[in-house]
PDB file of N, CA and C in Angstrom:
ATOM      1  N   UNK A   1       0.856  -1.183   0.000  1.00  0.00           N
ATOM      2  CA  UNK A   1       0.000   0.000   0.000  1.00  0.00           C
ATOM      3  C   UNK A   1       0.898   1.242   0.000  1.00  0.00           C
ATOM      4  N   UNK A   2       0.417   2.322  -0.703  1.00  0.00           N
ATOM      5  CA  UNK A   2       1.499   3.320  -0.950  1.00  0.00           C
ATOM      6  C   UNK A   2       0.806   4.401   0.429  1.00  0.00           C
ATOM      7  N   UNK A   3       1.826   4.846   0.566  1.00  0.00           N
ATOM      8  CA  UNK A   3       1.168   6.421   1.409  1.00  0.00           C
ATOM      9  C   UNK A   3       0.622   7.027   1.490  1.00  0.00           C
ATOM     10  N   UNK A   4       0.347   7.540   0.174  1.00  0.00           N
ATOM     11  CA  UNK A   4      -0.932   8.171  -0.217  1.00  0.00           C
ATOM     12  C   UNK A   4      -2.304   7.675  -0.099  1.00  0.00           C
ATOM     13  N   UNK A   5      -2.319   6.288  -0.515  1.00  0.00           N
ATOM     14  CA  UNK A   5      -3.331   5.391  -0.673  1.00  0.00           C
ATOM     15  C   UNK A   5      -3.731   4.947   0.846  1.00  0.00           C
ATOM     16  N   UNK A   6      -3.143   5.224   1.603  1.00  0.00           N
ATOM     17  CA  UNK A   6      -2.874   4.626   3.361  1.00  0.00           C
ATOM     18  C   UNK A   6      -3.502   6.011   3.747  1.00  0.00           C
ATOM     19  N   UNK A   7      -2.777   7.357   3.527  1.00  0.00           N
ATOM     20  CA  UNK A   7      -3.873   8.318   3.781  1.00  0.00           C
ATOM     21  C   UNK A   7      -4.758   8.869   3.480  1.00  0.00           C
ATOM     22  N   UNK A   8      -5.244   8.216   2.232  1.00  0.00           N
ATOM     23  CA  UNK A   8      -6.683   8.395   1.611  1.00  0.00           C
ATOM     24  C   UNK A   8      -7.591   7.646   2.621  1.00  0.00           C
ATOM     25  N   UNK A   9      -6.989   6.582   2.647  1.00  0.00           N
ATOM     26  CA  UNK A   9      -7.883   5.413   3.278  1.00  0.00           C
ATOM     27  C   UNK A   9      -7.954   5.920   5.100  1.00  0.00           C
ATOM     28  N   UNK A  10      -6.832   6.599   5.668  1.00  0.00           N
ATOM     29  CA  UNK A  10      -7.034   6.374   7.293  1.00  0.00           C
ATOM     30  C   UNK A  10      -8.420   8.208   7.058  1.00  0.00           C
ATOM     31  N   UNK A  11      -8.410   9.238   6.017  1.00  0.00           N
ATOM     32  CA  UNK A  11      -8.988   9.816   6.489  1.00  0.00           C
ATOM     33  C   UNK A  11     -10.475   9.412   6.196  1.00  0.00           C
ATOM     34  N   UNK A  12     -10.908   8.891   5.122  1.00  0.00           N
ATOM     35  CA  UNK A  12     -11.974   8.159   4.719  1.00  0.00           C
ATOM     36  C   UNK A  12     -12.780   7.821   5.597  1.00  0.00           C
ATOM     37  N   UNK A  13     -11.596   6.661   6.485  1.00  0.00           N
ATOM     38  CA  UNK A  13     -12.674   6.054   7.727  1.00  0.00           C
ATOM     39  C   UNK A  13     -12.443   6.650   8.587  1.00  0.00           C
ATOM     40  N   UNK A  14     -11.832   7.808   9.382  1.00  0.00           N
ATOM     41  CA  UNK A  14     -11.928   8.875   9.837  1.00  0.00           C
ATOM     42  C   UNK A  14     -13.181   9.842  10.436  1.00  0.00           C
ATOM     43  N   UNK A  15     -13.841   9.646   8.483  1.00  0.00           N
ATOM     44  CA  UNK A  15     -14.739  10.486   8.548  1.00  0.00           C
ATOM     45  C   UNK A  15     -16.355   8.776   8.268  1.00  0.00           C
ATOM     46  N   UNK A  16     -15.592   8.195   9.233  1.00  0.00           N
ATOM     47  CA  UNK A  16     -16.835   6.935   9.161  1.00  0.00           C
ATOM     48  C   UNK A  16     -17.631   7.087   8.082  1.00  0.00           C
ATOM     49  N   UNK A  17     -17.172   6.675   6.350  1.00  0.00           N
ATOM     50  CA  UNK A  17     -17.851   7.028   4.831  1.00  0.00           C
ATOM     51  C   UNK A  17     -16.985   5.823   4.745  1.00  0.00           C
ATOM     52  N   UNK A  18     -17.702   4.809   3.725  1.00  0.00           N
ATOM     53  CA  UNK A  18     -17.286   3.674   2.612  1.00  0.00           C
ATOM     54  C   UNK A  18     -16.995   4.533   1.559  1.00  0.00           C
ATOM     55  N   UNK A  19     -16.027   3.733   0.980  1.00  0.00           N
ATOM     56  CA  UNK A  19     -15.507   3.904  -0.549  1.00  0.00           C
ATOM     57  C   UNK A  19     -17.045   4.345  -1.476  1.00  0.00           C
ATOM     58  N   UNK A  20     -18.017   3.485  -1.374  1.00  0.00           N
ATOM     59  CA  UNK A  20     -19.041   3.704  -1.946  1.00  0.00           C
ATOM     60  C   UNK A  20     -18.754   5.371  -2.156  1.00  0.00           C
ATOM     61  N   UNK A  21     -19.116   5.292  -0.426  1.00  0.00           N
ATOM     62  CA  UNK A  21     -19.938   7.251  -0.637  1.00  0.00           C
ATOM     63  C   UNK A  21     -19.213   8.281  -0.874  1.00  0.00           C
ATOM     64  N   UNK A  22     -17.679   7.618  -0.516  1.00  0.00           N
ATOM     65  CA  UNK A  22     -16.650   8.918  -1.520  1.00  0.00           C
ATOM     66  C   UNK A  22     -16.766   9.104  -2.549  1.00  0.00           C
ATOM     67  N   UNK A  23     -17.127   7.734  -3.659  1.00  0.00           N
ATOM     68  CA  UNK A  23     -17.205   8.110  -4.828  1.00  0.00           C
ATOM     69  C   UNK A  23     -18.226   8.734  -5.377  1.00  0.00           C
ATOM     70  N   UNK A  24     -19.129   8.312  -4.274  1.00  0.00           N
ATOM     71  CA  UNK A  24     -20.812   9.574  -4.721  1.00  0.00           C
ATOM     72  C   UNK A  24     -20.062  10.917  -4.445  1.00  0.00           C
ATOM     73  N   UNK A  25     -19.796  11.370  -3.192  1.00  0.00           N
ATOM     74  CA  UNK A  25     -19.047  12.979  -3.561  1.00  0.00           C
ATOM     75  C   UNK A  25     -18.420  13.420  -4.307  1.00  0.00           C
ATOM     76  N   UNK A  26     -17.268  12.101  -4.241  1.00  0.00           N
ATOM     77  CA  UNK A  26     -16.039  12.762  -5.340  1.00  0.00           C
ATOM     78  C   UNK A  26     -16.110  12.912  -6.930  1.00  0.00           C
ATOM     79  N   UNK A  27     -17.462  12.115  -7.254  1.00  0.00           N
ATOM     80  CA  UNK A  27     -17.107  11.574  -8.447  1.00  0.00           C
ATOM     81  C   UNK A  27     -16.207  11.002  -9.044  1.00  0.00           C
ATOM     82  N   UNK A  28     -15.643   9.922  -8.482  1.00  0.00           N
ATOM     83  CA  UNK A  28     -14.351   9.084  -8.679  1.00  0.00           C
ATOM     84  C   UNK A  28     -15.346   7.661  -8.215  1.00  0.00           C
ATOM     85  N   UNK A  29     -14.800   7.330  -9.320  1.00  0.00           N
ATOM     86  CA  UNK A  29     -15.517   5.417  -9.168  1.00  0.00           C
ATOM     87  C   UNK A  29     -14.602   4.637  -7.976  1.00  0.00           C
ATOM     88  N   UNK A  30     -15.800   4.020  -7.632  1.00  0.00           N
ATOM     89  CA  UNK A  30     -15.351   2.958  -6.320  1.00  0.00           C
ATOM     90  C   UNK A  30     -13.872   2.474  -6.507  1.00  0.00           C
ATOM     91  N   UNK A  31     -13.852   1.491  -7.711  1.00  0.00           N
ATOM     92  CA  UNK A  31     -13.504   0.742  -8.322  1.00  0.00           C
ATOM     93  C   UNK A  31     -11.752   1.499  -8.025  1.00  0.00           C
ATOM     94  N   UNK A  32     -11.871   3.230  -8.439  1.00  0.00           N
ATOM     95  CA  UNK A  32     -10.791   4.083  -8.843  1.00  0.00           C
ATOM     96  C   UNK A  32      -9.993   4.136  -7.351  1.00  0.00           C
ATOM     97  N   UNK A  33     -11.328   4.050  -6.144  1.00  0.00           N
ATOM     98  CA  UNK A  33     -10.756   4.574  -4.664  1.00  0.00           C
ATOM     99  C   UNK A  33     -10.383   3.028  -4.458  1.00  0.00           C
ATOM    100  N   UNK A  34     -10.402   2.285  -4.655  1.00  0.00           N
ATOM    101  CA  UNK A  34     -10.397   1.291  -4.269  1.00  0.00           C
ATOM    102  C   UNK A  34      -8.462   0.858  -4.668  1.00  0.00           C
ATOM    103  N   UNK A  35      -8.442   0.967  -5.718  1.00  0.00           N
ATOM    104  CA  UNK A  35      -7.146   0.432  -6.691  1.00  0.00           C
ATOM    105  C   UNK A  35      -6.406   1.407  -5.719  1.00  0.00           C
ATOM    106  N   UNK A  36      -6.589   2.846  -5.714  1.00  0.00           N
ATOM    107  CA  UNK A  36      -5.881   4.147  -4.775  1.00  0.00           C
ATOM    108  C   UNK A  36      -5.102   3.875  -4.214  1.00  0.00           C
ATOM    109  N   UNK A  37      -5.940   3.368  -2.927  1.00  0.00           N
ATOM    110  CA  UNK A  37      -5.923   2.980  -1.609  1.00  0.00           C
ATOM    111  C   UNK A  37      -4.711   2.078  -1.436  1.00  0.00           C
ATOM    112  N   UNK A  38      -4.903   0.433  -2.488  1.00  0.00           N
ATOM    113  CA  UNK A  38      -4.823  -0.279  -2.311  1.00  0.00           C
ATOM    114  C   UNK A  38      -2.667  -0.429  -3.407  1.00  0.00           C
ATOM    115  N   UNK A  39      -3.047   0.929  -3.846  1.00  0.00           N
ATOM    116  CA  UNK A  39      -1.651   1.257  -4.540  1.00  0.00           C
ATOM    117  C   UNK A  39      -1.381   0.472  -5.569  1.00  0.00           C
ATOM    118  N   UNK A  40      -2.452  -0.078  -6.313  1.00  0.00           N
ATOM    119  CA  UNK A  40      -2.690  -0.572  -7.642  1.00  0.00           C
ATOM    120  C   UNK A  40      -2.750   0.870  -9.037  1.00  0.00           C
ATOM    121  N   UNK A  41      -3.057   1.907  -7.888  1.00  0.00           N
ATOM    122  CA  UNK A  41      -3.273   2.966  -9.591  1.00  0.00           C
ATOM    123  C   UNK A  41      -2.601   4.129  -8.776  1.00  0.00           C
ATOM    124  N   UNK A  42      -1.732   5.326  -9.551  1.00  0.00           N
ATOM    125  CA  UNK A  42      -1.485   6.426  -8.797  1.00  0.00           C
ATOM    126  C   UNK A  42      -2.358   7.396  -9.785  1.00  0.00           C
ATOM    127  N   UNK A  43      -3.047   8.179  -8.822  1.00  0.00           N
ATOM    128  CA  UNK A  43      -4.230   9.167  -9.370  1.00  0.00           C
ATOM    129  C   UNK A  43      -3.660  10.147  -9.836  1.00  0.00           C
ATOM    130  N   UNK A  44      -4.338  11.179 -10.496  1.00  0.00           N
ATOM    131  CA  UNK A  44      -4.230  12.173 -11.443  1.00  0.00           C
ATOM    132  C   UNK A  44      -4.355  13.309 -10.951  1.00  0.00           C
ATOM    133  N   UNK A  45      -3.584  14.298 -11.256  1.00  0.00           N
ATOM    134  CA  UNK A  45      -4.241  15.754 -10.324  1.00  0.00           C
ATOM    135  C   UNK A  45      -5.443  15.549 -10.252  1.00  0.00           C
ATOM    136  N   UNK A  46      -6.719  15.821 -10.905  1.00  0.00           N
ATOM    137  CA  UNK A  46      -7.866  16.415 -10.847  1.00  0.00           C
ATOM    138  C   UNK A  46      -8.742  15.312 -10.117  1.00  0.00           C
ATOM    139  N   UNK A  47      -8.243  13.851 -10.315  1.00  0.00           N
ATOM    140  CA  UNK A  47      -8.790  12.985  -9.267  1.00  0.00           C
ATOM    141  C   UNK A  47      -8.053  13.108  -7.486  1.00  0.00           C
ATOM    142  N   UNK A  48      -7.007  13.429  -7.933  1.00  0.00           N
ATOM    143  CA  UNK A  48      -6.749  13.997  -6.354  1.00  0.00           C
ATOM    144  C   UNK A  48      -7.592  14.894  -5.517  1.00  0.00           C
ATOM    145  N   UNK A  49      -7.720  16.165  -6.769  1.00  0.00           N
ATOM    146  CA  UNK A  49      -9.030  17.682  -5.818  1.00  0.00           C
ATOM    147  C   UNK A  49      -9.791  17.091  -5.702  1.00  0.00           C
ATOM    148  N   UNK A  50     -10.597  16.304  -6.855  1.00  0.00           N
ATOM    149  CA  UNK A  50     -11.834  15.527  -6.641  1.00  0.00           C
ATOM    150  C   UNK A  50     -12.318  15.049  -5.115  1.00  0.00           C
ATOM    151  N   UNK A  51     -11.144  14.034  -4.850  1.00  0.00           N
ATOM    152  CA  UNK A  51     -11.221  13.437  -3.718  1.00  0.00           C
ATOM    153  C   UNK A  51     -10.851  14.094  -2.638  1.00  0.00           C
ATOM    154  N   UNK A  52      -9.504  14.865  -2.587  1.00  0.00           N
ATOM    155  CA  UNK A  52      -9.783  16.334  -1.329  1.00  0.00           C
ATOM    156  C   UNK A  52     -10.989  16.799  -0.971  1.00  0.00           C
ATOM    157  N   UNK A  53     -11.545  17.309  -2.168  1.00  0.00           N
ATOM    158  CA  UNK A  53     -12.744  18.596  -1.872  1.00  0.00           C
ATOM    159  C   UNK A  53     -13.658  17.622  -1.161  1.00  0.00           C
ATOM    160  N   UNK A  54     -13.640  16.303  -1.589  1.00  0.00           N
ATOM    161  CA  UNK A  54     -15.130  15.385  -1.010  1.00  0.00           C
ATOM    162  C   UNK A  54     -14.528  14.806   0.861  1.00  0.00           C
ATOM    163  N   UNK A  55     -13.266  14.850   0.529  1.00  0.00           N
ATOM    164  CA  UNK A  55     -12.824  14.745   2.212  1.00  0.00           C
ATOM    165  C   UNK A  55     -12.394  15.881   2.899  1.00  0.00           C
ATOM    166  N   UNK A  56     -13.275  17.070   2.228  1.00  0.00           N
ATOM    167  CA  UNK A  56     -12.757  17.985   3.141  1.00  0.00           C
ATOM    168  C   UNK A  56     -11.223  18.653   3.455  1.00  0.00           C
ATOM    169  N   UNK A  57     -10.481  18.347   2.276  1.00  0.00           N
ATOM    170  CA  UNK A  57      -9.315  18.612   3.368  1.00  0.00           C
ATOM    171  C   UNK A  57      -8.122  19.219   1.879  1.00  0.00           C
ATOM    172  N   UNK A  58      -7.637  20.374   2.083  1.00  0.00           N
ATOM    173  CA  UNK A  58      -6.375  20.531   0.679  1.00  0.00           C
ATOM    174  C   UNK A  58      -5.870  19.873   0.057  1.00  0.00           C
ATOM    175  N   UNK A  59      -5.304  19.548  -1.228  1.00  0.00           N
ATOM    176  CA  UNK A  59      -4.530  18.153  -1.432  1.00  0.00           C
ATOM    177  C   UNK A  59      -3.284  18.197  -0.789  1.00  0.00           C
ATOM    178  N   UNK A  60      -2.810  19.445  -0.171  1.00  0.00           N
ATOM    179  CA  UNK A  60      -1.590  18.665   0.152  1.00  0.00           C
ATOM    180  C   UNK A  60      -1.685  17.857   1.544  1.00  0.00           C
ATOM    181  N   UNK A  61      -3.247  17.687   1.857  1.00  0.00           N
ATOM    182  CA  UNK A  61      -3.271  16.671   2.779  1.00  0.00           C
ATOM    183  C   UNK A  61      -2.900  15.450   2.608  1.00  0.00           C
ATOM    184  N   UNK A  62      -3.111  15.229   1.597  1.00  0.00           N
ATOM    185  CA  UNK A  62      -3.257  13.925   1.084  1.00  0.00           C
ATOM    186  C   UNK A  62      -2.194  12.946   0.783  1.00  0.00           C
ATOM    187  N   UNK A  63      -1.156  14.286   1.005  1.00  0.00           N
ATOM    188  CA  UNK A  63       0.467  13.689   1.264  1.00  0.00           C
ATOM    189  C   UNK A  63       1.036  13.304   2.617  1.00  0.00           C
ATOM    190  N   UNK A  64       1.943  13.068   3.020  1.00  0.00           N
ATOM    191  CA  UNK A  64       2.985  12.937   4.138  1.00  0.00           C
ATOM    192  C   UNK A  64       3.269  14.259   4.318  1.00  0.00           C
ATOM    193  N   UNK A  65       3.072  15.001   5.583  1.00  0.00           N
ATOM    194  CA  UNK A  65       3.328  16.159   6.137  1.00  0.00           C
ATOM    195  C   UNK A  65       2.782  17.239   5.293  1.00  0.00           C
ATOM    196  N   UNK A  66       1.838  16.505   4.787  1.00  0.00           N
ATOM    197  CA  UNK A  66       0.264  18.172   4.500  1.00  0.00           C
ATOM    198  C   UNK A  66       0.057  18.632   4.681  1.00  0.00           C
ATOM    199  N   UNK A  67      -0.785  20.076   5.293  1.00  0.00           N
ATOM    200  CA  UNK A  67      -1.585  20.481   6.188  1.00  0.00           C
ATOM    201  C   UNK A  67      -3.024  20.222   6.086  1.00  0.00           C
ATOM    202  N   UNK A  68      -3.185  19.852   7.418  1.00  0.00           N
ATOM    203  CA  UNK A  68      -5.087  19.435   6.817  1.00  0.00           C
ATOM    204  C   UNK A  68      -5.419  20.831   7.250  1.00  0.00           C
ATOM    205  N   UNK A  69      -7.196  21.068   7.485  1.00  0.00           N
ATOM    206  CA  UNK A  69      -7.317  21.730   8.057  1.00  0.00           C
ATOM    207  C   UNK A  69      -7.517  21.623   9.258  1.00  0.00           C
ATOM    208  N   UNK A  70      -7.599  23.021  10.119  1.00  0.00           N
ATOM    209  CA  UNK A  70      -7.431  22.641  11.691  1.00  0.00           C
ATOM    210  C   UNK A  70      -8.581  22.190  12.176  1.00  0.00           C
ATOM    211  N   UNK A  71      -8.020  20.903  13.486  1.00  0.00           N
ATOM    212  CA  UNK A  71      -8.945  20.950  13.757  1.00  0.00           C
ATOM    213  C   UNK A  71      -9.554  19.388  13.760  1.00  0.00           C
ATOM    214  N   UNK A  72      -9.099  18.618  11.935  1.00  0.00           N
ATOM    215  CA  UNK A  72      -8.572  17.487  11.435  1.00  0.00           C
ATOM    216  C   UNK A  72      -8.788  16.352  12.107  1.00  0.00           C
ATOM    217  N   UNK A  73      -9.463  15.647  12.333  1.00  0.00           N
ATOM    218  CA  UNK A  73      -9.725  14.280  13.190  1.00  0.00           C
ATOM    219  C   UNK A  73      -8.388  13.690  13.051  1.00  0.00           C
ATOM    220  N   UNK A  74      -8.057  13.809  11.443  1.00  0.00           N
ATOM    221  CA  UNK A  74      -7.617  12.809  10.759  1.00  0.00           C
ATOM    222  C   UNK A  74      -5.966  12.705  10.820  1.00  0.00           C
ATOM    223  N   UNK A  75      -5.714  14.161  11.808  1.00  0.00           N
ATOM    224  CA  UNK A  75      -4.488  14.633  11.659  1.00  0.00           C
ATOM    225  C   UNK A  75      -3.600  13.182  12.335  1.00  0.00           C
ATOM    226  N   UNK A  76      -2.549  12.777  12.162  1.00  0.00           N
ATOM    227  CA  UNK A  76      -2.030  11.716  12.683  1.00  0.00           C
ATOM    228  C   UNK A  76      -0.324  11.469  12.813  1.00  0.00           C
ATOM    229  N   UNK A  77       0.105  12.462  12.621  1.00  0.00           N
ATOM    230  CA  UNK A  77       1.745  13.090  12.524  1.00  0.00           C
ATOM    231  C   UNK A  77       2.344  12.453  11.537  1.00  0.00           C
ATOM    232  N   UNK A  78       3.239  10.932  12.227  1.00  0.00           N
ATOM    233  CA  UNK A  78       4.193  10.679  10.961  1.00  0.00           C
ATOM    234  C   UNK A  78       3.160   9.386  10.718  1.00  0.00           C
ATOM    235  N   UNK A  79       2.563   9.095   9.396  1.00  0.00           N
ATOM    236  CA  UNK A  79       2.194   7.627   8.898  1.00  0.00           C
ATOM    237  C   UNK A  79       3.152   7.611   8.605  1.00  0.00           C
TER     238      UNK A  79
END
């Protein structure tokens, strides 16, 4: 599992939402969060905002040492 895909996934369930219902926000297929996660596919800018804007959080959250916003359930220092 890649890092990214590890912090897609810890804020996801974070925010207690299945893959399903990200992809209803994000407009990104299950199928797409799923491979993500699982570090079968590396996503595309615009599927990255996609999936930010639907978790709430900047993309450079979505990296290793991001900033989320404050406040962040999801905040979790070093994965």
């Amino acid at each position: 599992m890649s890092q990214l895909g590890k912090r897609i996934m810890h804020m996801r369930e974070a925010r207690q939402i299945s893959q399903n219902a990200l992809a209803k926000k994000s407009g990104v297929a299950q199928s797409s969060i799923s491979d993500i996660e699982s570090g079968k596919r590396i996503p595309s800018v615009p599927t990255l905002e996609r999936l930010a804007a639907a978790l709430g959080v900047p993309v450079t959250a979505l990296f290793a040492g991001g900033d989320e916003t404050p406040g962040d359930v999801t905040k979790t220092g070093t994965d």
